[in-house]
mmCIF file of C-alpha atoms and ligand atoms in Angstrom:
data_model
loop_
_atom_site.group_PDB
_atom_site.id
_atom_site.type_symbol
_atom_site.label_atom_id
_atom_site.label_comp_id
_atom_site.label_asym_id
_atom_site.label_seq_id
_atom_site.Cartn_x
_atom_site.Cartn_y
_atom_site.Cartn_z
ATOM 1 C CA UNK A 1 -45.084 -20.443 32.946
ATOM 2 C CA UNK A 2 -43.360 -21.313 36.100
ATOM 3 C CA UNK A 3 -41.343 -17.942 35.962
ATOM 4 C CA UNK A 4 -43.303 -16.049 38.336
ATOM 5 C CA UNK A 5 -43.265 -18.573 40.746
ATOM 6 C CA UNK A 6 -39.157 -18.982 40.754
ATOM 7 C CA UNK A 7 -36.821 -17.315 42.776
ATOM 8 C CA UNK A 8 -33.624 -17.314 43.922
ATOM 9 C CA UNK A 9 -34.195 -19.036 47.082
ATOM 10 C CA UNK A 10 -32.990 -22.108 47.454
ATOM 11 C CA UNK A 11 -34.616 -24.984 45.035
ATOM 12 C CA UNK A 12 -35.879 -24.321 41.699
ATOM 13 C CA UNK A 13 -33.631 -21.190 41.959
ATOM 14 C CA UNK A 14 -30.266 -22.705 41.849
ATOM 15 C CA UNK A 15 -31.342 -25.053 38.796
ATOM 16 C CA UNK A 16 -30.009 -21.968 37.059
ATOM 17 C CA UNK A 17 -26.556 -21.765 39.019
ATOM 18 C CA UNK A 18 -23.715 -21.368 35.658
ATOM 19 C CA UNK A 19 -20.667 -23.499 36.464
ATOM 20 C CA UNK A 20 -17.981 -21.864 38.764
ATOM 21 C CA UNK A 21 -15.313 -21.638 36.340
ATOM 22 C CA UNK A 22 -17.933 -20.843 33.394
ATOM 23 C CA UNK A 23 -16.132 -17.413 32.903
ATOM 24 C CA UNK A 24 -12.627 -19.427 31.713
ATOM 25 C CA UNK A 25 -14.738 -21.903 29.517
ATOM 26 C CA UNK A 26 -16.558 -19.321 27.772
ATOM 27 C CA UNK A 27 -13.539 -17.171 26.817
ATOM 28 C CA UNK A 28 -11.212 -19.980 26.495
ATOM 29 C CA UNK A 29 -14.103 -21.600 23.952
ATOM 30 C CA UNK A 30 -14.919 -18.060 22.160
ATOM 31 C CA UNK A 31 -10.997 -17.239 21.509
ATOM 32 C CA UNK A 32 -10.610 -20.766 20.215
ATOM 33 C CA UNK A 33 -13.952 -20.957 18.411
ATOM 34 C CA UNK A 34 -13.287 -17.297 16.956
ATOM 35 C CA UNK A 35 -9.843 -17.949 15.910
ATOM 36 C CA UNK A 36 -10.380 -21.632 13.769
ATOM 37 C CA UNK A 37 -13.437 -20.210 12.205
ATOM 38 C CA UNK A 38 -11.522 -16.385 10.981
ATOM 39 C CA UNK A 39 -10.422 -17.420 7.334
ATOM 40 C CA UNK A 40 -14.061 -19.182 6.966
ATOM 41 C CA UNK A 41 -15.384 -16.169 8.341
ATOM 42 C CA UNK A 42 -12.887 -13.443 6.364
ATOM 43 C CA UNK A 43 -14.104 -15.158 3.356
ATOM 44 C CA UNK A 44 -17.672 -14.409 4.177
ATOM 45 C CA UNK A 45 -16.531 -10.319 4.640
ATOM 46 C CA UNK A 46 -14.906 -10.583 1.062
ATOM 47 C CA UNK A 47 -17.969 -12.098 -0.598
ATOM 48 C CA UNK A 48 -20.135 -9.979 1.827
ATOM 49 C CA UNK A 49 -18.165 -6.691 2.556
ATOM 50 C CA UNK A 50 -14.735 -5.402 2.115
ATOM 51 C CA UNK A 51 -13.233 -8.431 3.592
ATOM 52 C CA UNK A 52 -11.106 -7.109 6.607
ATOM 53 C CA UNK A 53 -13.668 -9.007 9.190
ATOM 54 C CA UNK A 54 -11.221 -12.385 9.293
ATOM 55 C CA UNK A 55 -8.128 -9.583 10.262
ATOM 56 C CA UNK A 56 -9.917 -7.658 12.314
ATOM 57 C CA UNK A 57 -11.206 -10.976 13.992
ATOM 58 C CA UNK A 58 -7.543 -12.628 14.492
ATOM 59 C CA UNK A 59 -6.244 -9.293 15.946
ATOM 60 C CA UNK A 60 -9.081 -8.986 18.664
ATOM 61 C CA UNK A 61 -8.106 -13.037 19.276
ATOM 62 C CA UNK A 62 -4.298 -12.072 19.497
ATOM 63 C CA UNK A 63 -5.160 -9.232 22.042
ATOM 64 C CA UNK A 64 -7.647 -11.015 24.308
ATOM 65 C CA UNK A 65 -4.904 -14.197 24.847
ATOM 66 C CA UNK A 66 -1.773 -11.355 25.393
ATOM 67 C CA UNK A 67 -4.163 -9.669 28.094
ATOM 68 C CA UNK A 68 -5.109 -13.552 29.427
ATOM 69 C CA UNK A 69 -0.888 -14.053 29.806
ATOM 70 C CA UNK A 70 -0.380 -10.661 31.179
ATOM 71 C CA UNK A 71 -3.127 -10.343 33.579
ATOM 72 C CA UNK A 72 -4.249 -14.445 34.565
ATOM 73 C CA UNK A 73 -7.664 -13.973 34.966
ATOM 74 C CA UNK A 74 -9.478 -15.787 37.635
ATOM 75 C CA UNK A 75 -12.761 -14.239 38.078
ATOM 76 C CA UNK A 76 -15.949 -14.317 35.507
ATOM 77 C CA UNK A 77 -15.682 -10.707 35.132
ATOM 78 C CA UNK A 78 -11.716 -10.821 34.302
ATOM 79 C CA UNK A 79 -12.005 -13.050 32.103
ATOM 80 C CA UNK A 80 -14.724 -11.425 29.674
ATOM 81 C CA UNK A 81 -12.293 -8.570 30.453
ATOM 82 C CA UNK A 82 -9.696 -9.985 28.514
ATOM 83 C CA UNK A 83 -11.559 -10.365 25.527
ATOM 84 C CA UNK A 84 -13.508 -7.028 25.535
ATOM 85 C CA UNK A 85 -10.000 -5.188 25.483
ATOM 86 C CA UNK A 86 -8.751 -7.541 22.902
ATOM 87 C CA UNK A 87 -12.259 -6.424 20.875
ATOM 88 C CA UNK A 88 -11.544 -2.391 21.381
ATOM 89 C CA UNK A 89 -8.115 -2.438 19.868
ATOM 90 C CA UNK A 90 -9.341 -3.910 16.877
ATOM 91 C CA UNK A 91 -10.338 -0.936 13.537
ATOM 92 C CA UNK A 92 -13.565 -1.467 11.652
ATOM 93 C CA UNK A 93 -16.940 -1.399 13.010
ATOM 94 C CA UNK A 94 -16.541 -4.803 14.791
ATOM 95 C CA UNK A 95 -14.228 -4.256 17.173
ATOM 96 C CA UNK A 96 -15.974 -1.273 18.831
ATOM 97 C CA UNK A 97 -18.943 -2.968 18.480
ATOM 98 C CA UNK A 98 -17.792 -6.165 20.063
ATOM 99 C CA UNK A 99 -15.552 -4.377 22.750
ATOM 100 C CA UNK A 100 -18.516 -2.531 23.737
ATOM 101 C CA UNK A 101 -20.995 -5.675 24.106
ATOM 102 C CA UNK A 102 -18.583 -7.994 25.741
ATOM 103 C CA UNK A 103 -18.168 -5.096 28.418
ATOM 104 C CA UNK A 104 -21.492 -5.222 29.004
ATOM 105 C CA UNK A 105 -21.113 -9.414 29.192
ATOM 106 C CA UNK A 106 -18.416 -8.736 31.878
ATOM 107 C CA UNK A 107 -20.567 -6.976 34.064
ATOM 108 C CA UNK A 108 -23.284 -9.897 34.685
ATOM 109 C CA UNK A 109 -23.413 -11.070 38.196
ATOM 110 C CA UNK A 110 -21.318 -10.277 41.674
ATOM 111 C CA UNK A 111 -17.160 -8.943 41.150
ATOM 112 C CA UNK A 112 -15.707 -12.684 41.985
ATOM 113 C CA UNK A 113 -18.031 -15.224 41.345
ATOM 114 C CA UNK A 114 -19.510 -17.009 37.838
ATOM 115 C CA UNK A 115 -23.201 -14.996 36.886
ATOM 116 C CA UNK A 116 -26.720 -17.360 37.302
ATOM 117 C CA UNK A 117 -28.046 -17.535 34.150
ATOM 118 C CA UNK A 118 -30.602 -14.825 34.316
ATOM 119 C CA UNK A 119 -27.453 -12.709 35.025
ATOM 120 C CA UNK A 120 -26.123 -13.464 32.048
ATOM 121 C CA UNK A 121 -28.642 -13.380 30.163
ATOM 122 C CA UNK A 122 -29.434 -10.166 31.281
ATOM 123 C CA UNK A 123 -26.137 -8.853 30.534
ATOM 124 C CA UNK A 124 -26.509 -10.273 26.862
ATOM 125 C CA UNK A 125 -29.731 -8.139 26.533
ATOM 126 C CA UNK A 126 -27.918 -5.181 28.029
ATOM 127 C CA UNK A 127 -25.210 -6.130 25.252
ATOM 128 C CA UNK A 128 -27.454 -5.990 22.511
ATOM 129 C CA UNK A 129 -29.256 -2.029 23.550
ATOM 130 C CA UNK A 130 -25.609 -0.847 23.641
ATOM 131 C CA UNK A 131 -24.632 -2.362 20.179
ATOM 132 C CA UNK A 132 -28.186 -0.980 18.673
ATOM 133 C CA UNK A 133 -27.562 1.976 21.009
ATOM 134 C CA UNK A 134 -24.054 3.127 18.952
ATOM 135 C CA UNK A 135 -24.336 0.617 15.907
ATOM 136 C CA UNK A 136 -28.117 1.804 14.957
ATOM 137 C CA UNK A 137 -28.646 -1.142 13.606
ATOM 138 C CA UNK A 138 -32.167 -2.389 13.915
ATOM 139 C CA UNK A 139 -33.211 -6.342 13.360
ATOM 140 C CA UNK A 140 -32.807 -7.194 9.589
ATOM 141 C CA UNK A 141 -30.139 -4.810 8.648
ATOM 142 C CA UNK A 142 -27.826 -8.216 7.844
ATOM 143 C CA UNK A 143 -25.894 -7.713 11.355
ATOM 144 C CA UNK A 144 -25.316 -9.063 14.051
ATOM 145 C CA UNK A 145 -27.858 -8.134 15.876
ATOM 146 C CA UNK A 146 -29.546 -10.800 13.632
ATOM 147 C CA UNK A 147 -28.057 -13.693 15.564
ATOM 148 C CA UNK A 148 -27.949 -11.818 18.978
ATOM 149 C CA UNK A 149 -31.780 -10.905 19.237
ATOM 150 C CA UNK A 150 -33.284 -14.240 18.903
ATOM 151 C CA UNK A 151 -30.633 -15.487 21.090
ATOM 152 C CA UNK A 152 -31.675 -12.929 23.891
ATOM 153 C CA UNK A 153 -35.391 -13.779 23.217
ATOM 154 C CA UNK A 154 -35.107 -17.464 23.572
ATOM 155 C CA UNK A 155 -33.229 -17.044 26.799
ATOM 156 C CA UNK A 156 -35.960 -14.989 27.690
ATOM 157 C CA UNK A 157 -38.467 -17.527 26.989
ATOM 158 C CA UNK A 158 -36.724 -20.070 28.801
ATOM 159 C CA UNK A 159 -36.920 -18.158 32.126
ATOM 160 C CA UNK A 160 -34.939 -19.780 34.431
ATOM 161 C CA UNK A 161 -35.070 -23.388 33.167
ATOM 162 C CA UNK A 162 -32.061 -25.678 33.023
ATOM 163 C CA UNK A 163 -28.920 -23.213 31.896
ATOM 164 C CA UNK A 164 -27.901 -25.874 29.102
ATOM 165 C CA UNK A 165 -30.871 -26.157 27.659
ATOM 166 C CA UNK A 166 -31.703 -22.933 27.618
ATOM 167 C CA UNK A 167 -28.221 -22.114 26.149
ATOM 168 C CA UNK A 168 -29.187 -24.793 23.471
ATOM 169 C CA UNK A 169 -32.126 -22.860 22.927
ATOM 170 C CA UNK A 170 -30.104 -19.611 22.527
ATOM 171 C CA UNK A 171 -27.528 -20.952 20.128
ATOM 172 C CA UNK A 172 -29.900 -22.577 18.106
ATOM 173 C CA UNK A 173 -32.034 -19.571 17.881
ATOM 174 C CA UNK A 174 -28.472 -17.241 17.014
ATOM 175 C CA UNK A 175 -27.664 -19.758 14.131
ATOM 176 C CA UNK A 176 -31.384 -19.697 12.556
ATOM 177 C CA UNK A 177 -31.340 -15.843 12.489
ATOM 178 C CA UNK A 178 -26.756 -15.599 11.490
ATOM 179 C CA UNK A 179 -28.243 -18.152 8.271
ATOM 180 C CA UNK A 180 -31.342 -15.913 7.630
ATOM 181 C CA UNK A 181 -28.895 -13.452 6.741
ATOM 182 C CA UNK A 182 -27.869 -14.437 3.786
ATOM 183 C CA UNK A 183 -31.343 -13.714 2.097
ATOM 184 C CA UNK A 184 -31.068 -9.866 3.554
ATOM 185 C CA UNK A 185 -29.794 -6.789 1.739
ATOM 186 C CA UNK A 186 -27.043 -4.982 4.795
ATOM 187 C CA UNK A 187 -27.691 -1.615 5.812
ATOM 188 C CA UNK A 188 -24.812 -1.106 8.159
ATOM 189 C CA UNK A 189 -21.105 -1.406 7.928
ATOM 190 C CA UNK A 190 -19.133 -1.667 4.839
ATOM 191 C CA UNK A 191 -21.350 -4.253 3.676
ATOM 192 C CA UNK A 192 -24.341 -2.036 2.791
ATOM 193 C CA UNK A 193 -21.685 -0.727 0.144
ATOM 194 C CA UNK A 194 -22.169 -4.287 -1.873
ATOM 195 C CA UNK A 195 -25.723 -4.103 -1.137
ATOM 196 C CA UNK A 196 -27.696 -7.110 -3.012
ATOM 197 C CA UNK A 197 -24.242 -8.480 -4.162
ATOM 198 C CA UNK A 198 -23.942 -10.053 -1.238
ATOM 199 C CA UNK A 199 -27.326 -12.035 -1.530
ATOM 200 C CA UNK A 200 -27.116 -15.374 -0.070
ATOM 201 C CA UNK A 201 -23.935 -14.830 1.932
ATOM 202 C CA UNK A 202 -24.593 -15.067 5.752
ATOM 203 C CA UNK A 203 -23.561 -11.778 7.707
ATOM 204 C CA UNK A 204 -19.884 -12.455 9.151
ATOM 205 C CA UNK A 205 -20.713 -10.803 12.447
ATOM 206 C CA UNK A 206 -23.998 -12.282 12.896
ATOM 207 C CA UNK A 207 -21.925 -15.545 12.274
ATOM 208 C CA UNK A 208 -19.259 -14.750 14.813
ATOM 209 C CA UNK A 209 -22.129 -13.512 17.681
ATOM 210 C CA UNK A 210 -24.002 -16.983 17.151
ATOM 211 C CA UNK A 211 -20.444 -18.786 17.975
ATOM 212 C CA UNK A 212 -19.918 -16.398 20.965
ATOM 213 C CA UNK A 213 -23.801 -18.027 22.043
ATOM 214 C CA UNK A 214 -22.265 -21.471 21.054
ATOM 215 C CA UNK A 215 -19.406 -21.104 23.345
ATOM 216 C CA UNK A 216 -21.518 -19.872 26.630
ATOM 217 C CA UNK A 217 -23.993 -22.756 26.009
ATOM 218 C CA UNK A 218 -20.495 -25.115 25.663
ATOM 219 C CA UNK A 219 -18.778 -23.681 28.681
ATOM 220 C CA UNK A 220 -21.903 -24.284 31.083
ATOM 221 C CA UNK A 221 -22.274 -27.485 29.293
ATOM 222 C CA UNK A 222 -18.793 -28.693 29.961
ATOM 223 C CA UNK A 223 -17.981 -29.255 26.614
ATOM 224 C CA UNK A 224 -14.900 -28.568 24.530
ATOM 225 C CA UNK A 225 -15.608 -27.266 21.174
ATOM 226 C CA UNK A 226 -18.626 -25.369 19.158
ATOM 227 C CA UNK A 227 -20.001 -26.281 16.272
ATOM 228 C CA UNK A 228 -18.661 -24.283 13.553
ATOM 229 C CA UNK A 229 -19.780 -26.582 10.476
ATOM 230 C CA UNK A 230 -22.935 -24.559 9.282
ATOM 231 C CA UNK A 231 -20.976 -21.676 8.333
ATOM 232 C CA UNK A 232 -19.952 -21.351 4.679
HETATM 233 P P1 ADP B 301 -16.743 -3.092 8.536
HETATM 234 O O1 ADP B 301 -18.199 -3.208 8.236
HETATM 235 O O2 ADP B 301 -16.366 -1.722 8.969
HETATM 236 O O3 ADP B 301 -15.851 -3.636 7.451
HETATM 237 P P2 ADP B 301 -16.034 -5.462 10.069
HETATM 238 O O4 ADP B 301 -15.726 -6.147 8.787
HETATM 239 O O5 ADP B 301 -14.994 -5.457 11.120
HETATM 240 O O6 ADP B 301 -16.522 -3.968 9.838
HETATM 241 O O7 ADP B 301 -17.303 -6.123 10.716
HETATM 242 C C1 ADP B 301 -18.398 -6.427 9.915
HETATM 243 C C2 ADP B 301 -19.536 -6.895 10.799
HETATM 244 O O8 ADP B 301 -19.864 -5.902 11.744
HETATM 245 C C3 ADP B 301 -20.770 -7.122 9.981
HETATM 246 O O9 ADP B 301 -20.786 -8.456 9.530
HETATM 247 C C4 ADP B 301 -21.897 -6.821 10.936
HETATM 248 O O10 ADP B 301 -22.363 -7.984 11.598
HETATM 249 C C5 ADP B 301 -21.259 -5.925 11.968
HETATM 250 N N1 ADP B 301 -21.742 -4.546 11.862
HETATM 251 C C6 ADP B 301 -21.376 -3.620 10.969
HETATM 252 N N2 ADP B 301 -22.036 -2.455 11.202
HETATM 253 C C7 ADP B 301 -22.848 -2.688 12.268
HETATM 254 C C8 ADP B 301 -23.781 -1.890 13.005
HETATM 255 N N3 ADP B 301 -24.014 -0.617 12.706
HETATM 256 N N4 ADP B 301 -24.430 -2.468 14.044
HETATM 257 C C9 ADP B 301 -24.193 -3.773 14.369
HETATM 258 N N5 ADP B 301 -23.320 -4.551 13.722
HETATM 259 C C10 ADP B 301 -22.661 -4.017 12.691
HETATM 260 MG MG1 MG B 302 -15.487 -5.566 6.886
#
């Protein structure tokens, strides 16, 4: 309602400034989030799909902290650099898929300084046409896609309201639609080869994209670690 009348002068505008070192806190929080939930989340891709999503996730981890050592990141877009590389070395569909969306991520906002939070959500929505774009996946087909589109219409929604809340929103919104996965049939990846074996098993990757939301809404929270209980 008040999103017409908000702009980026100064006032209601910078209620959506994202933290100056949000670009650390989000990658430090997705690498550490991603990595302590990839058995719970290999174990999904076994009773789900051919179970090399827990691998495939540890190796993208393993790359994105070697490129962190090699390179020290300091800027937002470094950062989300790091862990887009670490994505594209990775086989299966995920890593592409990932690579390619947290590329788009890295690109929210000016070179050297942390994205508002219409940036970034912006670059979350540009995230998601890329992954449809390649992936063909459209919003059902037990992906996730399932966890990232409600996320990126919730931050929609929430204009340019408090970042955290609207974060909250976003996270929320990308664990509803990772857990309405497990009562869809997959038409993509490997795991359209199990089809309605894996009934009532949550989509891995729609899993994994609702912790990446958990760990942006984290990092411009200033919190430490992302809920990772509801997956099972
Ligand atoms: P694979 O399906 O090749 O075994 P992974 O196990 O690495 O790939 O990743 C599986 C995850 O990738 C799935 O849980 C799903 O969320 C996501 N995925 C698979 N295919 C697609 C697609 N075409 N579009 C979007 N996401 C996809
Ligand atoms: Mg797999």
């Amino acid at each position: 309602m008040t999103k017409n009348s908000t702009s980026s002068q100064a006032g209601t505008g910078s209620s959506a400034a994202l933290p100056d070192d949000f670009g650390r806190e989000f990658i430090t929080l997705t690498h550490q989030t991603l990595s302590g939930a990839a058995e719970a989340l290999g174990d999904l891709d076994r009773r789900a799909g051919d179970g090399d999503f827990g691998t495939n996730v540890r190796v993208a981890m393993k790359g994105a902290a070697k490129n962190i050592d090699d390179d020290s990141p300091s800027t937002y877009r470094q950062w989300v650099t790091a862990m887009y590389m670490g994505w594209l070395g990775v086989g299966g569909t995920s890593g592409p898929l990932f690579g390619m969306f947290f590329r788009d991520v890295s690109k929210a906002g000016a070179d050297d300084s942390a994205p508002t939070l219409e940036q970034f959500a912006q670059a979350l929505a540009d995230g998601q046409a890329t992954v449809q774009k390649y992936g063909e996946a459209k919003v059902g087909d037990k992906t996730m896609i399932d966890a990232l589109d409600p996320a990126v219409t919730a931050l929609r929604e929430a204009g340019s309201s408090d970042p955290v809340q609207a974060l909250a929103a976003a996270e929320e919104a990308a664990i509803g639609g990772a857990r309405d996965t497990a009562e869809s049939t997959a038409k993509r990846g490997r795991a359209s080869y199990v089809g309605d074996a894996a009934k009532g098993v949550i989509d891995p990757g729609a899993a994994a994209m609702a912790l990446v939301i958990g760990a942006a809404r984290a990092a411009a929270a200033g919190e430490k670690d992302v809920d990772t209980s509801w997956i099972s």
